C-alpha cells in the first residue's frame, strides 16, 4: 500500500458579467454557479495575473480589479481604460488601453512604466506568447500595428484593412494575423504582407476567434453559432449552434478538451456553453442567475487544494498450464464514491414560466479524451501513478408550462491514484475502463427556475491489457484460478444501442 500526499488543483471558470457588474465563479467539475463577486461597473476583459489572481478591466468607472481567487479579496485601482488589457506574466507587465493610448504598468499596478500613443480608437490589443510583441488594432484608423515591447518601438503596420475591424488573433509562431471585419475574416501573412479574405454567410457578425490545432473557431453573434474554419485550406466547413443568442467570447481549457462560449442574450438569460473539442458538439450549458444578463469574457483557473489519493494494489499469481491464449485481462481495479452534494442548474426562464420536475437520466461515466496520464513511481517497484478525468453526462427532463422540455449537462472529477502494475509491462499497452452508478443524495427540487439536487456516483475503474493466459488442455477440466476477465463495450456503443453497462442508470423521480 502506497500513500502519497499531493497538491492538486480544482478547476473553476470565471465570467465577467457586464450588466450585473460581477465576476461569476463556476465549479468546473459539476458546472454550477458558486458565487458572484461584486467588482467595477461593466467588467469586460479578463486576464490572469498569476496562478491565483485575475485582473478585470471595468471601463465605465475606469477601474482595474485584481481578484484573489482563494481569499475572494478584491483590490480596485483607478486606471483609465476601455475594457481592454493584456498581462505579460513573463516580464511582469500589464498593458491597458484607453481609446487613444496604451499605458504599461508593473504587474501590481503600482508604477507606470511607459505608454504608446497616436491612436484614434483602440478596439483590441494582443501580446504574443513570450511577450516580446504587442499587436494593436485601431477601428477608426483601420490599421493593425505591431510594437516591440522592450522599447515600445513600432516595427510593422498594416493599413487600409477595411470597414469595422474589431478583433485580432495572432498565430503562435507570429506569422499570421486574423482580423474580424464584421461579415468577413481578413487573414494577413505578416512576413509577406499579403491579405486573404474569407466571406462568411449573410447575416454574420463576428465577435471573436480562437485557434486550436488546425481549427479556427469563430463566434458569430449574427447567426448565433460557432463557425469552424480549417486554417490549412482557409475554408468554412461546419458550425455549432449555441444554446442562447449572441456568442461573444471564446476560451479553450488548458487540456484542450472543452471550448467555453459566453452568450450574452440581452433579452433573457445569458450563459456559458461547453463544447467538446473532439466531437465539436455542445455538451452542456450554464445559465447566469439574472435575467438580461450579459456574460462577456470567460477564463478558467485551477485552485490548489490538498488531496490524498486512495490506493489499490494487486498481485499476479503464476498459473502453470499446458495451453496459452492471448486475452484481455484485468491487471488492477479501483473503486471510489464521488459526491456532489449541491448541484444547481438554471433552467431557461420566461416571465410566466411554471416548472414541474419529471426525471433525471444519468449516462454511464467515461474517461475524458486526452485527460489520461500514466507514469511509473521512481524507486517503487511496479507502482504506477494514474491520472484522468471521470465525467458523467445527464439529462434533466421537466415540464415548462406543461410542455415536455429537457436540458443536458455533466459533472466530472479528476482522479489521481497509485496502482501496482507489473514493471515489465509498457504502460501504453493498458486501457482504462470505468463503470458508474449514480444515485440521488436528496430529492431534486425546482425553486423559480433553478433545479437543485445532490448525487453520489460509485465509480469502478479497471486497468485492462492483453496477456498470455494459460488454460487446461482438452483432456483436463477447466478451472479458472486467480484470473479475472471482463468484456467491455465503448461509451459510444452504449449510447447507440441505448444499453447501459448497468441494469439501469436512470434515476426514477422521487414521489
Tab-separated table of C-alpha atoms in Angstrom:
chain	number	residue	atom	x	y	z
A	1	UNK	CA	0.000	0.000	0.000
A	2	UNK	CA	1.417	3.373	-1.055
A	3	UNK	CA	0.120	6.708	0.229
A	4	UNK	CA	1.211	9.994	-1.272
A	5	UNK	CA	0.011	13.491	-0.317
A	6	UNK	CA	-0.112	15.654	-3.399
A	7	UNK	CA	-1.146	19.226	-4.119
A	8	UNK	CA	-3.982	19.011	-6.608
A	9	UNK	CA	-5.847	21.812	-8.347
A	10	UNK	CA	-9.582	22.081	-8.795
A	11	UNK	CA	-10.984	23.707	-11.954
A	12	UNK	CA	-13.117	26.854	-11.815
A	13	UNK	CA	-14.500	29.067	-14.581
A	14	UNK	CA	-14.597	32.844	-14.115
A	15	UNK	CA	-17.009	35.009	-16.098
A	16	UNK	CA	-17.233	38.806	-16.262
A	17	UNK	CA	-20.909	39.824	-16.247
A	18	UNK	CA	-21.084	43.275	-17.834
A	19	UNK	CA	-24.634	44.097	-16.739
A	20	UNK	CA	-24.591	42.522	-13.263
A	21	UNK	CA	-21.181	44.134	-12.517
A	22	UNK	CA	-19.897	40.890	-11.023
A	23	UNK	CA	-17.292	38.206	-11.520
A	24	UNK	CA	-19.191	34.907	-11.591
A	25	UNK	CA	-17.409	31.809	-10.254
A	26	UNK	CA	-18.456	28.432	-11.678
A	27	UNK	CA	-17.471	24.979	-10.416
A	28	UNK	CA	-15.860	23.414	-13.482
A	29	UNK	CA	-16.492	19.868	-12.249
A	30	UNK	CA	-20.276	19.943	-11.846
A	31	UNK	CA	-20.949	23.105	-13.906
A	32	UNK	CA	-22.796	25.065	-11.229
A	33	UNK	CA	-22.548	28.711	-10.170
A	34	UNK	CA	-20.841	29.013	-6.790
A	35	UNK	CA	-20.556	32.739	-6.151
A	36	UNK	CA	-20.745	36.206	-7.672
A	37	UNK	CA	-18.166	38.782	-6.575
A	38	UNK	CA	-19.094	42.482	-6.976
A	39	UNK	CA	-16.427	44.441	-8.879
A	40	UNK	CA	-16.373	47.624	-11.003
A	41	UNK	CA	-19.001	48.891	-13.417
A	42	UNK	CA	-19.260	46.999	-16.711
A	43	UNK	CA	-16.456	44.441	-16.296
A	44	UNK	CA	-15.197	43.269	-19.655
A	45	UNK	CA	-11.791	41.723	-20.403
A	46	UNK	CA	-10.229	39.174	-18.001
A	47	UNK	CA	-6.551	38.211	-17.707
A	48	UNK	CA	-4.519	36.031	-15.340
A	49	UNK	CA	-2.047	37.996	-13.230
A	50	UNK	CA	-0.695	34.865	-11.533
A	51	UNK	CA	-1.905	31.370	-10.660
A	52	UNK	CA	-4.367	32.712	-8.054
A	53	UNK	CA	-5.267	36.236	-9.237
A	54	UNK	CA	-7.493	37.542	-12.036
A	55	UNK	CA	-7.395	41.097	-13.416
A	56	UNK	CA	-10.663	42.607	-14.669
A	57	UNK	CA	-10.962	45.754	-16.810
A	58	UNK	CA	-14.072	47.798	-15.899
A	59	UNK	CA	-14.467	50.651	-18.346
A	60	UNK	CA	-17.347	52.788	-17.017
A	61	UNK	CA	-15.688	53.712	-13.705
A	62	UNK	CA	-12.101	53.279	-15.049
A	63	UNK	CA	-11.152	50.537	-12.579
A	64	UNK	CA	-8.831	47.549	-12.873
A	65	UNK	CA	-9.945	44.968	-10.299
A	66	UNK	CA	-7.470	42.379	-9.003
A	67	UNK	CA	-9.414	39.426	-7.570
A	68	UNK	CA	-7.676	36.943	-5.269
A	69	UNK	CA	-9.436	33.708	-6.194
A	70	UNK	CA	-8.511	31.951	-2.939
A	71	UNK	CA	-9.417	34.617	-0.373
A	72	UNK	CA	-12.005	36.414	-2.514
A	73	UNK	CA	-10.346	39.762	-1.773
A	74	UNK	CA	-10.801	42.468	-4.433
A	75	UNK	CA	-8.322	45.328	-4.899
A	76	UNK	CA	-9.511	48.151	-7.157
A	77	UNK	CA	-7.086	50.543	-8.849
A	78	UNK	CA	-8.324	53.596	-10.750
A	79	UNK	CA	-6.789	53.406	-14.221
A	80	UNK	CA	-8.404	54.874	-17.376
A	81	UNK	CA	-9.399	52.003	-19.680
A	82	UNK	CA	-11.841	50.996	-22.402
A	83	UNK	CA	-12.255	47.415	-21.174
A	84	UNK	CA	-9.085	46.041	-22.781
A	85	UNK	CA	-5.990	44.740	-21.030
A	86	UNK	CA	-3.207	42.219	-21.563
A	87	UNK	CA	-0.814	40.771	-18.969
A	88	UNK	CA	2.756	39.688	-19.649
A	89	UNK	CA	3.418	37.274	-16.769
A	90	UNK	CA	6.959	36.594	-18.007
A	91	UNK	CA	8.174	40.193	-17.950
A	92	UNK	CA	5.732	41.282	-15.199
A	93	UNK	CA	3.856	43.984	-17.115
A	94	UNK	CA	0.204	44.940	-17.581
A	95	UNK	CA	-0.912	46.677	-20.796
A	96	UNK	CA	-4.102	48.771	-20.515
A	97	UNK	CA	-5.725	50.572	-23.455
A	98	UNK	CA	-7.731	53.778	-23.138
A	99	UNK	CA	-9.120	54.508	-26.607
A	100	UNK	CA	-6.246	56.674	-27.895
A	101	UNK	CA	-3.269	55.301	-25.932
A	102	UNK	CA	-1.825	52.231	-24.223
A	103	UNK	CA	-0.322	52.534	-20.753
A	104	UNK	CA	2.112	49.951	-19.420
A	105	UNK	CA	2.259	49.239	-15.680
A	106	UNK	CA	4.207	46.933	-13.418
A	107	UNK	CA	2.451	43.666	-12.565
A	108	UNK	CA	0.981	45.118	-9.329
A	109	UNK	CA	-0.274	48.340	-10.977
A	110	UNK	CA	1.944	50.431	-8.676
A	111	UNK	CA	4.106	52.105	-11.299
A	112	UNK	CA	3.618	53.465	-14.818
A	113	UNK	CA	6.443	52.060	-16.959
A	114	UNK	CA	5.633	53.689	-20.274
A	115	UNK	CA	2.962	54.479	-22.847
A	116	UNK	CA	2.234	54.169	-26.570
A	117	UNK	CA	0.170	56.967	-28.144
A	118	UNK	CA	-1.067	58.122	-31.524
A	119	UNK	CA	-4.290	56.112	-31.897
A	120	UNK	CA	-7.853	57.209	-32.643
A	121	UNK	CA	-9.901	54.287	-31.267
A	122	UNK	CA	-8.190	51.152	-29.975
A	123	UNK	CA	-10.618	48.258	-30.297
A	124	UNK	CA	-8.311	45.351	-29.397
A	125	UNK	CA	-4.763	44.541	-28.325
A	126	UNK	CA	-2.844	41.282	-28.116
A	127	UNK	CA	0.506	40.105	-26.743
A	128	UNK	CA	2.386	37.276	-28.394
A	129	UNK	CA	3.356	34.147	-26.452
A	130	UNK	CA	6.653	35.388	-24.962
A	131	UNK	CA	5.518	38.997	-24.503
A	132	UNK	CA	8.052	40.376	-26.977
A	133	UNK	CA	5.488	41.899	-29.369
A	134	UNK	CA	2.277	43.871	-28.894
A	135	UNK	CA	-0.424	43.899	-31.585
A	136	UNK	CA	-2.830	46.879	-31.555
A	137	UNK	CA	-5.976	47.188	-33.699
A	138	UNK	CA	-7.472	50.666	-34.332
A	139	UNK	CA	-11.057	50.647	-35.651
A	140	UNK	CA	-11.053	54.243	-36.913
A	141	UNK	CA	-7.573	54.216	-38.430
A	142	UNK	CA	-8.420	50.772	-39.889
A	143	UNK	CA	-4.895	49.745	-39.004
A	144	UNK	CA	-3.027	46.936	-37.254
A	145	UNK	CA	0.230	47.987	-35.590
A	146	UNK	CA	2.960	45.756	-34.160
A	147	UNK	CA	5.263	47.051	-31.419
A	148	UNK	CA	8.438	45.642	-29.870
A	149	UNK	CA	7.766	45.635	-26.117
A	150	UNK	CA	11.280	46.301	-24.813
A	151	UNK	CA	11.434	49.772	-26.374
A	152	UNK	CA	7.758	50.172	-27.457
A	153	UNK	CA	9.076	50.842	-30.973
A	154	UNK	CA	6.764	50.372	-33.971
A	155	UNK	CA	8.177	47.525	-36.079
A	156	UNK	CA	5.333	46.911	-38.563
A	157	UNK	CA	1.889	48.173	-39.557
A	158	UNK	CA	-0.918	47.131	-41.888
A	159	UNK	CA	-3.164	49.955	-43.095
A	160	UNK	CA	-6.430	50.206	-45.016
A	161	UNK	CA	-7.777	46.988	-43.532
A	162	UNK	CA	-11.371	47.789	-44.411
A	163	UNK	CA	-14.579	48.632	-42.562
A	164	UNK	CA	-15.146	47.716	-38.905
A	165	UNK	CA	-12.028	45.749	-37.874
A	166	UNK	CA	-12.995	44.640	-34.372
A	167	UNK	CA	-10.811	41.750	-33.162
A	168	UNK	CA	-7.280	40.484	-33.817
A	169	UNK	CA	-5.913	36.968	-33.317
A	170	UNK	CA	-2.269	36.033	-33.909
A	171	UNK	CA	-0.865	32.538	-34.514
A	172	UNK	CA	1.603	31.123	-32.007
A	173	UNK	CA	4.502	31.485	-34.446
A	174	UNK	CA	3.686	35.202	-35.074
A	175	UNK	CA	3.463	34.564	-38.815
A	176	UNK	CA	-0.276	35.029	-39.327
A	177	UNK	CA	-2.867	37.514	-38.053
A	178	UNK	CA	-6.637	37.018	-38.310
A	179	UNK	CA	-8.862	40.112	-38.102
A	180	UNK	CA	-12.645	40.063	-37.823
A	181	UNK	CA	-14.295	42.535	-40.219
A	182	UNK	CA	-17.921	42.014	-39.168
A	183	UNK	CA	-19.054	39.940	-42.201
A	184	UNK	CA	-15.674	38.512	-43.165
A	185	UNK	CA	-12.285	37.455	-41.762
A	186	UNK	CA	-9.086	39.038	-43.028
A	187	UNK	CA	-6.026	36.763	-42.947
A	188	UNK	CA	-2.662	38.563	-43.017
A	189	UNK	CA	0.637	36.887	-43.832
A	190	UNK	CA	2.854	39.130	-41.698
A	191	UNK	CA	6.152	38.313	-43.426
A	192	UNK	CA	4.834	38.542	-46.997
A	193	UNK	CA	2.401	41.408	-46.270
A	194	UNK	CA	-0.394	39.640	-48.175
A	195	UNK	CA	-4.141	39.689	-47.411
A	196	UNK	CA	-6.712	36.912	-47.881
A	197	UNK	CA	-10.444	37.393	-47.280
A	198	UNK	CA	-12.945	34.768	-46.150
A	199	UNK	CA	-16.560	35.868	-46.635
A	200	UNK	CA	-18.981	34.381	-44.082
A	201	UNK	CA	-22.701	33.687	-44.695
A	202	UNK	CA	-25.145	36.583	-44.953
A	203	UNK	CA	-26.159	37.956	-41.565
A	204	UNK	CA	-22.820	37.136	-39.912
A	205	UNK	CA	-21.391	39.432	-37.242
A	206	UNK	CA	-18.045	38.179	-35.971
A	207	UNK	CA	-17.334	38.748	-32.263
A	208	UNK	CA	-14.186	36.739	-31.511
A	209	UNK	CA	-11.914	33.970	-32.794
A	210	UNK	CA	-9.666	31.362	-31.199
A	211	UNK	CA	-7.250	28.775	-32.602
A	212	UNK	CA	-6.984	25.118	-31.598
A	213	UNK	CA	-4.715	22.872	-33.655
A	214	UNK	CA	-5.881	23.400	-37.261
A	215	UNK	CA	-9.330	24.756	-36.406
A	216	UNK	CA	-10.243	28.430	-36.208
A	217	UNK	CA	-13.334	28.776	-34.010
A	218	UNK	CA	-15.319	31.933	-34.761
A	219	UNK	CA	-18.066	33.378	-32.529
A	220	UNK	CA	-20.790	34.519	-34.946
A	221	UNK	CA	-23.260	36.569	-32.897
A	222	UNK	CA	-25.237	37.464	-36.016
A	223	UNK	CA	-26.202	33.848	-36.742
A	224	UNK	CA	-25.939	32.625	-33.116
A	225	UNK	CA	-23.410	29.917	-33.802
A	226	UNK	CA	-19.720	28.983	-33.755
A	227	UNK	CA	-18.126	28.725	-37.184
A	228	UNK	CA	-15.418	26.094	-37.808
A	229	UNK	CA	-12.703	27.051	-40.288
A	230	UNK	CA	-9.842	24.836	-41.470
A	231	UNK	CA	-6.786	27.111	-41.365
A	232	UNK	CA	-4.850	24.927	-43.831
A	233	UNK	CA	-7.439	25.320	-46.587
A	234	UNK	CA	-8.908	28.518	-45.098
A	235	UNK	CA	-12.439	27.280	-45.711
A	236	UNK	CA	-15.551	27.216	-43.550
A	237	UNK	CA	-16.597	23.553	-43.188
A	238	UNK	CA	-19.041	23.351	-40.268
A	239	UNK	CA	-20.750	25.249	-37.450
A	240	UNK	CA	-22.117	24.657	-33.932
A	241	UNK	CA	-25.389	26.284	-32.824
A	242	UNK	CA	-25.236	27.918	-29.389
A	243	UNK	CA	-27.913	27.373	-26.749
A	244	UNK	CA	-28.677	31.093	-26.342
A	245	UNK	CA	-28.187	34.093	-28.675
A	246	UNK	CA	-25.135	36.267	-29.229
A	247	UNK	CA	-21.934	34.271	-28.644
A	248	UNK	CA	-19.350	36.891	-27.652
A	249	UNK	CA	-16.182	35.331	-26.238
A	250	UNK	CA	-14.346	32.011	-26.612
A	251	UNK	CA	-11.931	30.192	-24.315
A	252	UNK	CA	-10.254	26.782	-24.628
A	253	UNK	CA	-9.377	24.938	-21.417
A	254	UNK	CA	-5.773	24.026	-20.624
A	255	UNK	CA	-6.281	20.374	-21.542
A	256	UNK	CA	-7.784	21.360	-24.924
A	257	UNK	CA	-10.872	19.229	-24.275
A	258	UNK	CA	-13.504	21.981	-23.915
A	259	UNK	CA	-14.371	25.222	-25.697
A	260	UNK	CA	-16.199	27.688	-23.437
A	261	UNK	CA	-18.541	30.150	-25.145
A	262	UNK	CA	-20.097	33.165	-23.418
A	263	UNK	CA	-23.552	34.064	-24.787
A	264	UNK	CA	-24.955	37.493	-23.868
A	265	UNK	CA	-28.663	37.001	-24.688
A	266	UNK	CA	-29.676	40.546	-23.745
A	267	UNK	CA	-33.416	39.719	-23.710
A	268	UNK	CA	-33.392	36.737	-21.349
A	269	UNK	CA	-30.636	34.801	-19.550
A	270	UNK	CA	-27.055	34.800	-20.797
A	271	UNK	CA	-24.858	31.796	-20.145
A	272	UNK	CA	-21.802	29.681	-20.869
A	273	UNK	CA	-21.915	26.894	-23.457
A	274	UNK	CA	-19.481	23.991	-23.142
A	275	UNK	CA	-18.365	22.363	-26.405
A	276	UNK	CA	-16.370	19.135	-26.639
A	277	UNK	CA	-13.414	19.915	-28.932
A	278	UNK	CA	-13.047	16.336	-30.153
A	279	UNK	CA	-16.599	15.909	-31.449
A	280	UNK	CA	-17.312	19.662	-31.757
A	281	UNK	CA	-20.677	19.070	-30.091
A	282	UNK	CA	-22.447	21.110	-27.423
A	283	UNK	CA	-22.268	19.011	-24.243
A	284	UNK	CA	-23.565	21.400	-21.582
A	285	UNK	CA	-24.779	24.906	-20.758
A	286	UNK	CA	-24.655	27.065	-17.640
A	287	UNK	CA	-27.172	29.909	-17.345
A	288	UNK	CA	-26.446	33.056	-15.349
A	289	UNK	CA	-28.506	33.925	-12.276
A	290	UNK	CA	-30.084	37.158	-13.512
A	291	UNK	CA	-32.376	37.966	-16.427
A	292	UNK	CA	-30.933	40.152	-19.210
A	293	UNK	CA	-27.501	39.071	-18.002
A	294	UNK	CA	-24.564	39.832	-20.266
A	295	UNK	CA	-21.634	37.470	-19.634
A	296	UNK	CA	-18.637	38.780	-21.527
A	297	UNK	CA	-15.224	37.223	-21.036
A	298	UNK	CA	-14.502	33.760	-19.598
A	299	UNK	CA	-11.330	32.036	-18.417
A	300	UNK	CA	-10.501	29.000	-16.278
A	301	UNK	CA	-8.248	28.652	-13.267
A	302	UNK	CA	-7.028	25.733	-11.179
A	303	UNK	CA	-7.099	26.480	-7.450
A	304	UNK	CA	-4.879	24.238	-5.267
A	305	UNK	CA	-6.196	22.001	-2.531
A	306	UNK	CA	-4.716	19.038	-0.691
A	307	UNK	CA	-5.901	15.651	-1.863
A	308	UNK	CA	-4.756	12.247	-0.612
A	309	UNK	CA	-5.355	9.779	-3.432
A	310	UNK	CA	-6.616	6.350	-2.355
A	311	UNK	CA	-4.502	3.434	-3.475
A	312	UNK	CA	-5.056	-0.136	-4.503
A	313	UNK	CA	-2.548	-2.866	-5.190
A	314	UNK	CA	-2.860	-6.179	-6.933
A	315	UNK	CA	-0.624	-9.208	-7.011
A	316	UNK	CA	-0.406	-11.500	-10.024
A	317	UNK	CA	-0.072	-15.222	-9.337
A	318	UNK	CA	1.671	-17.545	-11.826
A	319	UNK	CA	-0.505	-20.257	-13.289
A	320	UNK	CA	1.230	-23.187	-14.940
A	321	UNK	CA	-0.999	-24.659	-17.616
A	322	UNK	CA	-0.381	-26.528	-20.839
A	323	UNK	CA	-2.269	-24.270	-23.309
A	324	UNK	CA	-1.841	-20.469	-23.717
A	325	UNK	CA	-4.078	-17.867	-25.319
A	326	UNK	CA	-3.931	-14.066	-25.712
A	327	UNK	CA	-6.881	-12.419	-23.965
A	328	UNK	CA	-7.982	-9.231	-22.248
A	329	UNK	CA	-7.100	-9.286	-18.584
A	330	UNK	CA	-7.833	-7.044	-15.615
A	331	UNK	CA	-4.466	-6.164	-14.084
A	332	UNK	CA	-5.779	-3.856	-11.368
A	333	UNK	CA	-9.012	-2.287	-10.189
A	334	UNK	CA	-10.073	0.637	-8.033
A	335	UNK	CA	-13.383	1.861	-6.584
A	336	UNK	CA	-14.398	5.303	-5.360
A	337	UNK	CA	-17.591	7.074	-4.297
A	338	UNK	CA	-17.740	10.571	-5.809
A	339	UNK	CA	-20.124	13.028	-4.150
A	340	UNK	CA	-21.568	16.267	-5.497
A	341	UNK	CA	-23.811	17.470	-2.694
A	342	UNK	CA	-25.053	20.731	-4.222
A	343	UNK	CA	-25.751	20.899	-7.954
A	344	UNK	CA	-27.818	23.903	-9.054
A	345	UNK	CA	-28.846	24.189	-12.702
A	346	UNK	CA	-30.580	27.246	-14.151
A	347	UNK	CA	-33.470	26.336	-16.433
A	348	UNK	CA	-34.406	28.692	-19.312
A	349	UNK	CA	-36.808	31.220	-17.823
A	350	UNK	CA	-39.584	33.337	-19.259
A	351	UNK	CA	-41.726	35.738	-17.276
A	352	UNK	CA	-44.678	33.338	-16.972
A	353	UNK	CA	-42.752	30.052	-16.809
A	354	UNK	CA	-44.008	27.312	-14.476
A	355	UNK	CA	-41.864	24.203	-13.935
A	356	UNK	CA	-42.610	20.642	-12.830
A	357	UNK	CA	-39.763	18.182	-12.302
A	358	UNK	CA	-40.029	14.927	-14.257
A	359	UNK	CA	-36.822	12.866	-14.031
A	360	UNK	CA	-33.061	12.875	-14.486
A	361	UNK	CA	-31.261	10.318	-16.652
A	362	UNK	CA	-27.590	9.629	-15.935
A	363	UNK	CA	-25.342	8.129	-18.599
A	364	UNK	CA	-22.520	5.753	-17.777
A	365	UNK	CA	-19.264	7.529	-16.935
A	366	UNK	CA	-16.403	7.980	-19.382
A	367	UNK	CA	-12.700	8.789	-19.228
A	368	UNK	CA	-12.374	12.245	-20.808
A	369	UNK	CA	-10.395	12.182	-24.032
A	370	UNK	CA	-6.757	13.318	-23.661
A	371	UNK	CA	-7.031	13.508	-19.855
A	372	UNK	CA	-5.320	10.147	-19.156
A	373	UNK	CA	-1.782	10.119	-17.751
A	374	UNK	CA	0.142	7.032	-16.565
A	375	UNK	CA	3.685	7.148	-15.159
A	376	UNK	CA	5.934	4.944	-13.047
A	377	UNK	CA	6.811	5.952	-9.481
A	378	UNK	CA	10.635	6.072	-9.112
A	379	UNK	CA	12.136	3.560	-6.706
A	380	UNK	CA	8.746	1.901	-6.131
A	381	UNK	CA	8.647	-1.496	-7.858
A	382	UNK	CA	5.535	-1.789	-10.007
A	383	UNK	CA	3.857	1.319	-8.544
A	384	UNK	CA	2.188	3.452	-11.200
A	385	UNK	CA	0.563	6.869	-10.955
A	386	UNK	CA	-2.697	7.084	-12.909
A	387	UNK	CA	-4.471	10.388	-13.507
A	388	UNK	CA	-7.579	11.055	-15.570
A	389	UNK	CA	-10.882	12.943	-15.524
A	390	UNK	CA	-14.033	10.892	-14.938
A	391	UNK	CA	-17.131	12.501	-16.471
A	392	UNK	CA	-20.832	11.648	-16.133
A	393	UNK	CA	-23.373	13.117	-18.567
A	394	UNK	CA	-27.000	13.540	-17.559
A	395	UNK	CA	-30.269	14.889	-18.950
A	396	UNK	CA	-32.834	16.766	-16.857
A	397	UNK	CA	-36.429	16.228	-18.007
A	398	UNK	CA	-39.056	18.708	-16.815
A	399	UNK	CA	-42.330	20.335	-17.808
A	400	UNK	CA	-42.315	24.027	-18.711
A	401	UNK	CA	-45.934	25.228	-18.713
A	402	UNK	CA	-46.977	21.590	-19.286
A	403	UNK	CA	-44.638	21.234	-22.275
A	404	UNK	CA	-42.014	18.472	-22.193
A	405	UNK	CA	-38.535	20.022	-22.039
A	406	UNK	CA	-35.004	18.871	-21.278
A	407	UNK	CA	-31.505	20.219	-20.702
A	408	UNK	CA	-28.159	18.389	-20.917
A	409	UNK	CA	-25.189	18.816	-18.612
A	410	UNK	CA	-22.443	16.817	-16.882
A	411	UNK	CA	-20.230	16.690	-13.812
A	412	UNK	CA	-16.667	15.434	-13.613
A	413	UNK	CA	-13.799	14.855	-11.203
A	414	UNK	CA	-10.023	14.459	-11.584
A	415	UNK	CA	-8.919	11.020	-10.372
A	416	UNK	CA	-5.372	10.636	-9.044
A	417	UNK	CA	-4.358	7.211	-7.706
A	418	UNK	CA	-1.410	4.843	-7.274
A	419	UNK	CA	-1.860	1.265	-8.550
A	420	UNK	CA	0.509	-1.696	-8.699
A	421	UNK	CA	1.118	-2.723	-12.341
A	422	UNK	CA	3.842	-5.219	-13.366
A	423	UNK	CA	7.061	-3.325	-14.043
A	424	UNK	CA	7.967	-5.437	-17.059
A	425	UNK	CA	4.903	-4.202	-18.987
A	426	UNK	CA	4.791	-0.987	-21.058
A	427	UNK	CA	2.162	1.421	-19.740
A	428	UNK	CA	0.862	2.343	-23.197
A	429	UNK	CA	-0.377	-1.250	-23.537
A	430	UNK	CA	-3.090	-0.697	-20.907
A	431	UNK	CA	-6.610	0.701	-21.257
A	432	UNK	CA	-8.672	2.419	-18.577
A	433	UNK	CA	-12.313	1.355	-18.349
A	434	UNK	CA	-14.797	2.796	-15.887
A	435	UNK	CA	-18.343	1.976	-14.845
A	436	UNK	CA	-20.510	4.321	-12.818
A	437	UNK	CA	-23.774	4.107	-10.904
A	438	UNK	CA	-25.286	7.444	-9.856
A	439	UNK	CA	-27.866	7.906	-7.105
A	440	UNK	CA	-29.509	10.920	-5.559
A	441	UNK	CA	-28.454	12.161	-2.134
A	442	UNK	CA	-31.609	14.259	-1.904
A	443	UNK	CA	-34.766	14.852	-3.923
A	444	UNK	CA	-34.430	17.258	-6.862
A	445	UNK	CA	-36.325	20.483	-6.210
A	446	UNK	CA	-37.247	23.359	-8.502
A	447	UNK	CA	-37.440	26.841	-6.993
A	448	UNK	CA	-38.181	29.576	-9.523
A	449	UNK	CA	-36.070	28.434	-12.494
A	450	UNK	CA	-33.334	26.643	-10.523
A	451	UNK	CA	-33.305	22.872	-10.076
A	452	UNK	CA	-31.217	21.712	-7.098
A	453	UNK	CA	-30.082	18.211	-6.190
A	454	UNK	CA	-27.156	16.210	-4.886
A	455	UNK	CA	-25.710	12.937	-6.162
A	456	UNK	CA	-23.199	10.298	-5.264
A	457	UNK	CA	-21.558	8.282	-8.031
A	458	UNK	CA	-19.940	4.912	-7.448
A	459	UNK	CA	-17.074	4.582	-9.915
A	460	UNK	CA	-15.287	1.320	-10.668
A	461	UNK	CA	-12.019	1.564	-12.606
A	462	UNK	CA	-10.350	-1.400	-14.270
A	463	UNK	CA	-6.882	-1.379	-15.816
A	464	UNK	CA	-7.122	-3.749	-18.771
A	465	UNK	CA	-4.426	-5.165	-21.020
A	466	UNK	CA	-3.665	-8.159	-23.171
A	467	UNK	CA	-1.894	-11.078	-21.536
A	468	UNK	CA	-0.872	-14.628	-22.285
A	469	UNK	CA	-3.350	-16.745	-20.317
A	470	UNK	CA	-2.822	-20.427	-19.543
A	471	UNK	CA	-5.815	-22.747	-19.736
A	472	UNK	CA	-6.157	-26.533	-19.334
A	473	UNK	CA	-5.730	-28.707	-22.385
A	474	UNK	CA	-8.678	-30.559	-23.926
A	475	UNK	CA	-8.138	-33.624	-21.742
A	476	UNK	CA	-8.428	-31.712	-18.448
A	477	UNK	CA	-11.410	-29.941	-16.882
A	478	UNK	CA	-11.114	-26.138	-16.914
A	479	UNK	CA	-10.684	-24.423	-13.578
A	480	UNK	CA	-10.424	-20.635	-13.519
A	481	UNK	CA	-7.930	-19.740	-10.803
A	482	UNK	CA	-6.987	-16.178	-9.946
A	483	UNK	CA	-7.861	-14.882	-13.421
A	484	UNK	CA	-10.290	-12.018	-13.987
A	485	UNK	CA	-11.872	-11.483	-17.398
A	486	UNK	CA	-14.452	-8.959	-18.453
A	487	UNK	CA	-15.946	-7.771	-21.721
A	488	UNK	CA	-16.085	-4.020	-22.165
A	489	UNK	CA	-18.175	-2.015	-24.602
A	490	UNK	CA	-17.399	1.565	-25.501
A	491	UNK	CA	-19.370	4.566	-24.267
A	492	UNK	CA	-20.372	5.343	-27.850
A	493	UNK	CA	-21.736	1.821	-28.359
A	494	UNK	CA	-23.857	2.097	-25.226
A	495	UNK	CA	-25.352	5.368	-26.436
A	496	UNK	CA	-26.191	3.976	-29.890
A	497	UNK	CA	-27.877	0.836	-28.591
A	498	UNK	CA	-29.430	2.542	-25.541
A	499	UNK	CA	-27.890	-0.199	-23.431
A	500	UNK	CA	-26.276	0.714	-20.140
A	501	UNK	CA	-23.335	-1.093	-18.597
A	502	UNK	CA	-25.573	-1.465	-15.552
A	503	UNK	CA	-29.148	-2.808	-15.431
A	504	UNK	CA	-30.497	0.736	-15.032
A	505	UNK	CA	-28.753	4.089	-14.897
A	506	UNK	CA	-31.992	6.087	-14.970
A	507	UNK	CA	-32.932	7.699	-11.710
A	508	UNK	CA	-36.661	7.354	-11.054
A	509	UNK	CA	-38.269	10.635	-9.915
A	510	UNK	CA	-38.953	10.988	-6.241
A	511	UNK	CA	-42.605	10.682	-5.281
